[in-house]
Short mmCIF file of C-alpha atoms and ligand atoms in Angstrom, two decimals:
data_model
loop_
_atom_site.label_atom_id
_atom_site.label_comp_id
_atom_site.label_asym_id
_atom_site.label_seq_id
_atom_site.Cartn_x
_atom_site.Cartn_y
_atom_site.Cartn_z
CA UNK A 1 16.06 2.03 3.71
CA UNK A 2 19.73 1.07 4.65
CA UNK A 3 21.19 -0.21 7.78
CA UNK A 4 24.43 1.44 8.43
CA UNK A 5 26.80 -1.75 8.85
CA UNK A 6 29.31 0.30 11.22
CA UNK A 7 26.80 1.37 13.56
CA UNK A 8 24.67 -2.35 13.45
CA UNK A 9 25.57 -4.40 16.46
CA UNK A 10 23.04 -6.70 14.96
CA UNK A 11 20.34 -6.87 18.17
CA UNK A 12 17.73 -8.13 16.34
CA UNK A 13 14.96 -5.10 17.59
CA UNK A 14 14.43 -3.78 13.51
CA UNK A 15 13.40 -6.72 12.56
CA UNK A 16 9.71 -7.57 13.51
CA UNK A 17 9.02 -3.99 12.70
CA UNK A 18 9.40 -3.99 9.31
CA UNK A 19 5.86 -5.36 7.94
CA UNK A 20 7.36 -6.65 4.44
CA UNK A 21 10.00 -9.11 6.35
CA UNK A 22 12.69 -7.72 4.26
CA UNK A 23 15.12 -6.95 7.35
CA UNK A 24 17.21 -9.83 8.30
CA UNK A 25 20.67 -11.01 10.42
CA UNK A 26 23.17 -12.01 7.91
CA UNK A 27 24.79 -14.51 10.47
CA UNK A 28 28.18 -14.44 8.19
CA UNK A 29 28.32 -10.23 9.00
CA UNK A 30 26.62 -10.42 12.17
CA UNK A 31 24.84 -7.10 11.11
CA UNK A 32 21.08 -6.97 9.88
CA UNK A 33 20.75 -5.91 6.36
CA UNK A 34 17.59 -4.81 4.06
CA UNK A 35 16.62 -6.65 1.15
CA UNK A 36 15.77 -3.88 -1.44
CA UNK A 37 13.89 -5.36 -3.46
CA UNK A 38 11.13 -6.73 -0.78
CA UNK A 39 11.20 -3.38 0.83
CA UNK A 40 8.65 -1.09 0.35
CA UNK A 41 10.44 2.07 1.74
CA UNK A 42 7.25 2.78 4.08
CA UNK A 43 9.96 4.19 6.94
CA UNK A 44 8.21 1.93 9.90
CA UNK A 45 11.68 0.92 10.84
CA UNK A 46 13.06 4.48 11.28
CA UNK A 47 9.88 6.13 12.32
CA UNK A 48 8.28 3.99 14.33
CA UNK A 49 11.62 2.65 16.87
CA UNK A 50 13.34 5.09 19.15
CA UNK A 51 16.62 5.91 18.79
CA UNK A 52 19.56 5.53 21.19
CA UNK A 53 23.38 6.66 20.51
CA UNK A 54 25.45 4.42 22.08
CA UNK A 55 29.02 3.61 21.01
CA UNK A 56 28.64 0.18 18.42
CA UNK A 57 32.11 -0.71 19.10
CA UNK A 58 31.38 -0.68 22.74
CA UNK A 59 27.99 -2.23 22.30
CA UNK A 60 29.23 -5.13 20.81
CA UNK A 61 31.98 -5.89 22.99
CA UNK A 62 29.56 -6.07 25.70
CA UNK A 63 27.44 -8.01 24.09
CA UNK A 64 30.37 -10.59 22.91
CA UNK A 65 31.42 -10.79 26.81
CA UNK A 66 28.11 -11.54 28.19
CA UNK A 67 27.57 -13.82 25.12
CA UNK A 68 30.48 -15.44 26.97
CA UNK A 69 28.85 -15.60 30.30
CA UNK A 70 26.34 -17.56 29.17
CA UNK A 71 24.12 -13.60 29.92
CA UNK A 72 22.32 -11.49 27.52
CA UNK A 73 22.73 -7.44 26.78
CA UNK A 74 19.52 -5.95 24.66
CA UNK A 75 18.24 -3.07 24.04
CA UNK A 76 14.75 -2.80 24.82
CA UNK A 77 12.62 -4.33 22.31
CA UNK A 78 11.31 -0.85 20.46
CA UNK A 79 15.17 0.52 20.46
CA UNK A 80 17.45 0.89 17.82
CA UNK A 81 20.32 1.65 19.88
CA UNK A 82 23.01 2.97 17.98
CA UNK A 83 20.92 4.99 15.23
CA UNK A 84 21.44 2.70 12.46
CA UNK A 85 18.82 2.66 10.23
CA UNK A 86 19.45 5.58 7.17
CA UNK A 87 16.94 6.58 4.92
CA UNK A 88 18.31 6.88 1.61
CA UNK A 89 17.42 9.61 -0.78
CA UNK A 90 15.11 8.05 -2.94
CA UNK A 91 14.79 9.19 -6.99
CA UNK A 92 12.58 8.52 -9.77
CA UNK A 93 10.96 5.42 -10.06
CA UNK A 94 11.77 3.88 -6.38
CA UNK A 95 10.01 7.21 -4.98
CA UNK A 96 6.44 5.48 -5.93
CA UNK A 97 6.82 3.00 -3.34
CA UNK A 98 7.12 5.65 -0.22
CA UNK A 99 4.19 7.47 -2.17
CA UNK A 100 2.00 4.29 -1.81
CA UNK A 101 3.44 2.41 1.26
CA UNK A 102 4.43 5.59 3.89
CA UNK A 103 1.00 6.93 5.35
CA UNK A 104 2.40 9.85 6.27
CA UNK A 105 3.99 11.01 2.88
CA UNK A 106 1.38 12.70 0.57
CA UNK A 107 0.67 11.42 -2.54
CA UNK A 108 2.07 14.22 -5.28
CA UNK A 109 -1.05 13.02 -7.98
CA UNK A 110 -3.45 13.57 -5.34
CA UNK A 111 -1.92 15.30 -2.39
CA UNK A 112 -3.86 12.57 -0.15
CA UNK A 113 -1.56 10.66 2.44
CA UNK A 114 -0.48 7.13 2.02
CA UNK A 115 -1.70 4.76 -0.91
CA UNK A 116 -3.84 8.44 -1.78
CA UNK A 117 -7.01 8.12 -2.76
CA UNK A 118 -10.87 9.39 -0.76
CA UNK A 119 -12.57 6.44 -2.75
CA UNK A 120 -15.81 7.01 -2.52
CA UNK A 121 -16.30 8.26 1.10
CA UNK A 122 -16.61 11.73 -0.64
CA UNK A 123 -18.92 10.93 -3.26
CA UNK A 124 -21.87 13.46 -1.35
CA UNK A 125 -19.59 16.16 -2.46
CA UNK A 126 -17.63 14.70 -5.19
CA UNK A 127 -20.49 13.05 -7.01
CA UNK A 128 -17.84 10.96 -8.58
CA UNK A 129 -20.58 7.66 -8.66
CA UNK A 130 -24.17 8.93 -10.18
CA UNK A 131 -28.04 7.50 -9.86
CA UNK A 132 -27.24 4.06 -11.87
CA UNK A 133 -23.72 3.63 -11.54
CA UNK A 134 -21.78 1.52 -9.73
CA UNK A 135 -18.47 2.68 -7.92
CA UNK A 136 -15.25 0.19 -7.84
CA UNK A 137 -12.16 0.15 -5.60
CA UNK A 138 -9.89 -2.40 -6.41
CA UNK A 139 -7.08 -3.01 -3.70
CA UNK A 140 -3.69 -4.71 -4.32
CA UNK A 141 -1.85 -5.93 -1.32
CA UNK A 142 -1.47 -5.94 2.37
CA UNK A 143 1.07 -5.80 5.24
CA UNK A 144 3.73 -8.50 4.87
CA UNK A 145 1.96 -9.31 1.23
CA UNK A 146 2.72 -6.31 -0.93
CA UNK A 147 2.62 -6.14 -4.72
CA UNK A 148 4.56 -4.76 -7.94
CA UNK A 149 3.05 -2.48 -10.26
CA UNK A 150 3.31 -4.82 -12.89
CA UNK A 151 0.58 -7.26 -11.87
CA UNK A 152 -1.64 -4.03 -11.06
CA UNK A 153 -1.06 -3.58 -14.71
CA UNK A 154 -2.34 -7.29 -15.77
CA UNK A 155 -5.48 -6.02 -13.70
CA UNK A 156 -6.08 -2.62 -15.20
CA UNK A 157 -5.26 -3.99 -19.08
CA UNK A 158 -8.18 -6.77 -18.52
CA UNK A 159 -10.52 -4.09 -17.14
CA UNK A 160 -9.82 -1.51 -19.63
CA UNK A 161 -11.39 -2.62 -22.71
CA UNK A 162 -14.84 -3.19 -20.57
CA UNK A 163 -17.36 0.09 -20.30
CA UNK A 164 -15.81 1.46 -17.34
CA UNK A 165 -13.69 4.58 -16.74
CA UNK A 166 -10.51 4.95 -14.11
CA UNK A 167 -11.15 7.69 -11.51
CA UNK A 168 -8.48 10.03 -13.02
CA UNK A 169 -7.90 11.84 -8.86
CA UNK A 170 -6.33 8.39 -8.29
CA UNK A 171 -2.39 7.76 -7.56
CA UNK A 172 -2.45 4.63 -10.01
CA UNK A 173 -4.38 6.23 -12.79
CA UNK A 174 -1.55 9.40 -12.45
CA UNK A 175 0.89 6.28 -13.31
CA UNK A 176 -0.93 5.19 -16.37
CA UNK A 177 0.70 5.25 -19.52
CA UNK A 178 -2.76 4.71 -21.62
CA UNK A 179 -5.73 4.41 -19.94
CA UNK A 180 -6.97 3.59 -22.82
CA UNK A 181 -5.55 0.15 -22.80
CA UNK A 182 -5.10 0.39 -19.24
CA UNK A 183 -0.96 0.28 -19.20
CA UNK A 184 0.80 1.55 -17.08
CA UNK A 185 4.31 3.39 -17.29
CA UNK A 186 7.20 0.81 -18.27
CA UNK A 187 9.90 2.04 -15.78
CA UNK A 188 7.61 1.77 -12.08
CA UNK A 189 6.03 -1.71 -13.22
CA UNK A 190 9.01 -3.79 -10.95
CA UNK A 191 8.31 -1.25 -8.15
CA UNK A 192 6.72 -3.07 -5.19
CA UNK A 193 4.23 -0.95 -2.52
CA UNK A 194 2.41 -1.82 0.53
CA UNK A 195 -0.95 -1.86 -1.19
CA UNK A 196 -2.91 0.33 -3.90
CA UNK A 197 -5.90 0.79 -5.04
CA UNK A 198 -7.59 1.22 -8.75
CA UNK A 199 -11.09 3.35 -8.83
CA UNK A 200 -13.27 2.89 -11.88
CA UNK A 201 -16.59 3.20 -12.07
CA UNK A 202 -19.29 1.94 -14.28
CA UNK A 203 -23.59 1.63 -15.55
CA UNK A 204 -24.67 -0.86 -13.02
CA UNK A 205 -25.52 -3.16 -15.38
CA UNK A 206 -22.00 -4.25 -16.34
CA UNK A 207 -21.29 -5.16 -12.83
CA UNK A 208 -21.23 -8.47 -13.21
CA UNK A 209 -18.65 -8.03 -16.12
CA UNK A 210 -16.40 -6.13 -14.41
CA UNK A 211 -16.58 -8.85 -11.40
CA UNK A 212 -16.02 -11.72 -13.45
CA UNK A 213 -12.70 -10.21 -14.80
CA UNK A 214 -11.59 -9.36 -11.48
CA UNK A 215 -12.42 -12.79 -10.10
CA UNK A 216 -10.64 -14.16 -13.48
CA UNK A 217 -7.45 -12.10 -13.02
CA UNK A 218 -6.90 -12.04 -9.47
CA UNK A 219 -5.52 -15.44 -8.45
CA UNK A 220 -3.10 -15.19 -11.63
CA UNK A 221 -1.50 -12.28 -9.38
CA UNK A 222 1.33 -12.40 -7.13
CA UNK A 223 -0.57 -10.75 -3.78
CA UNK A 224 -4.18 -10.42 -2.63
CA UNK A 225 -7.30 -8.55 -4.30
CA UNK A 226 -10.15 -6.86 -2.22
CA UNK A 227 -12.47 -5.85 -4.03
CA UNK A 228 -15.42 -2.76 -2.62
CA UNK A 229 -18.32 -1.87 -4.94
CA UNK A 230 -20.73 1.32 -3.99
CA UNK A 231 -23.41 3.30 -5.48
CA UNK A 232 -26.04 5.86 -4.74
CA UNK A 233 -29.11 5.19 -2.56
CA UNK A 234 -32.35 6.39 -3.21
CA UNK A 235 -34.49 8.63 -1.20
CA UNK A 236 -35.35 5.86 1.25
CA UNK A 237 -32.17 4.20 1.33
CA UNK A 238 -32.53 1.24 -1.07
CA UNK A 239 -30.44 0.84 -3.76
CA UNK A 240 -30.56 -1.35 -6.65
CA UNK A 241 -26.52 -2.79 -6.18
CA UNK A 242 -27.67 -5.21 -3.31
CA UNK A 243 -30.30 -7.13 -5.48
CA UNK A 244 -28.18 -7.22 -8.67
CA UNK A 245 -24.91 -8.69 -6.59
CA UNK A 246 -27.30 -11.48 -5.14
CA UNK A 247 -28.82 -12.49 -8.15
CA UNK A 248 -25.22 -13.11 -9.17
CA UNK A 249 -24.63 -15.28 -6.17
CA UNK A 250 -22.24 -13.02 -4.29
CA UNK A 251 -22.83 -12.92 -0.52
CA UNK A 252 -23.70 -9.27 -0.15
CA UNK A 253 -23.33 -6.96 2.82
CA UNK A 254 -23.68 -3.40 2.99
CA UNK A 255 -20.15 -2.67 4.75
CA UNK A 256 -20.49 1.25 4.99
CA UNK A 257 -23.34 3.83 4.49
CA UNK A 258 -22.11 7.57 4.19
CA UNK A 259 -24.72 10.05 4.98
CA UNK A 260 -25.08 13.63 3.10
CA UNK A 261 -22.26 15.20 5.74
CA UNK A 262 -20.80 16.89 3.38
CA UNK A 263 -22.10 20.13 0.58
CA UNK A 264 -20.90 20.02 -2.83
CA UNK A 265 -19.16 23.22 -3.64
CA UNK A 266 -21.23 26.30 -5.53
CA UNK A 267 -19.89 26.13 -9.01
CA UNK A 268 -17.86 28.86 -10.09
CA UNK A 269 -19.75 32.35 -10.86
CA UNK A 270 -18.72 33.39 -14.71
S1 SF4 B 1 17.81 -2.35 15.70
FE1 SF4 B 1 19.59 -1.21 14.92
S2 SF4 B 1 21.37 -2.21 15.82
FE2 SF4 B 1 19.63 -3.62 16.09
S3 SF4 B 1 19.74 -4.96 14.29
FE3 SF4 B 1 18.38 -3.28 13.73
S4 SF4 B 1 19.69 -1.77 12.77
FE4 SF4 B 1 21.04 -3.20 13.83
S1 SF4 B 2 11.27 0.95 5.16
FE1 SF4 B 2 9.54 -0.43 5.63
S2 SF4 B 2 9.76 -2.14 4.20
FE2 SF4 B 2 11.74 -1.05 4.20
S3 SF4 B 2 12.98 -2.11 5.73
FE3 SF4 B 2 11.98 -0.42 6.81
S4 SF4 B 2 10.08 -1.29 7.64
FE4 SF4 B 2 10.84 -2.73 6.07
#
């Protein structure tokens, strides 16, 4: 995102909007700018203020005469009222961060919305997470926290060599160089997003292992780590995850149950 310094008569209004804090006065132009490397290209600015047209040059002498006076001219607050915020065309890598941070952009991996990914909430039909497994989604970042690919890549290279396997219908895992190894490509790692989130899933025994390495990792990282774990209950809705994460001494509530809304497709006649 860009802020047209012609049309800026510097009023301030973009500037709460923008939930990275990368839009600020620069008191020596007296026009706001955006500092591209903080922002995440998620379009809140543009999208989400209205739009007025009115004449900068005029704007601004108004505003310098009531300045004057002692007397205030602003737009409303939600008004950007000379049209000055510009999109720019975005190319290969800096795309990836409208992919993950714009809700309303699909995801080209997945062709989900946003960040991009169903996580679990479909596993009735998906059946991505069996009877003894143990379903992981690891989130990166937050409004006004953010984080770089690069220290989702410190995560997935710790996890990788553990018996687990990345959901491959997940935005990050289209970005992965190796999953083997868990790297991911070399030219998006400096590119900073909203938030995203890792899938993997493993036997629930190795839960604990998997925990431990996120709990290890995480405060080495430069943004926050949420971590959601999930599995299958049984025919009388127990499941085996609660007693296991206990045992381990994690505080344990069951956040979300999904009932069997949905009907996995027929497969395919030959
Ligand atoms: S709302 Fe528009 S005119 Fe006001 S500071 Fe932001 S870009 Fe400049
Ligand atoms: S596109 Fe999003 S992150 Fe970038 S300046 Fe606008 S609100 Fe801030």
């Amino acid at each position: 995102m860009q802020i047209d310094q012609s049309k800026c008569v510097a009023c301030a209004n973009c500037v709460p909007i923008c939930p990275m804090g990368a839009i600020a006065i620069d008191p020596a132009l007296n026009r706001a700018t955006v500092n591209l490397d903080e922002c995440v290209e998620c379009f809140a600015c543009h999208r989400g203020m209205s739009k007025e047209h009115l004449n900068p040059t005029l704007v601004r002498t108004i505003r310098g005469f009531f300045k004057l006076l002692r007397l205030r001219f602003d737009p409303e607050p939600d008004v950007c009222p000379t049209d000055a915020l510009t999109p720019q065309e975005l190319t290969w890598p800096r795309v990836v961060r409208r992919a993950f941070s714009d809700p309303l952009v699909p995801h080209e991996s997945t062709g989900v919305h946003g960040r991009g990914t169903e996580e679990v909430k479909t596993n009735d039909v998906t059946g991505r997470v069996g009877q003894g497994e143990a379903g992981f989604t690891i989130e990166f970042g937050r409004p006004g926290v953010g984080v770089r690919f690069r220290d989702i890549q410190k995560m997935t290279m710790a996890l990788a060599p553990l018996p687990i396997s990345f959901e491959a219908k997940n935005p990050v895992f289209s970005l992965m160089a190796d999953p083997a190894t868990g790297s991911l490509r070399p030219d998006i790692l400096e590119e900073k997003v909203l938030s995203a989130i890792v899938e993997l899933k493993s036997a629930l025994e190795h839960v604990p292992q998997v925990l431990r390495v996120v709990e290890e990792v995480a405060p080495t990282l430069d943004t926050i780590v949420s971590v959601g774990v999930s599995t299958r209950c049984d025919a009388r809705g127990e499941d085996a995850l609660e007693p296991l994460l206990k045992r381990e001494g994690y505080v344990c509530y069951r956040g979300k149950t999904n009932l069997g809304m949905g009907r996995r497709p027929a497969p395919a006649s030959a």
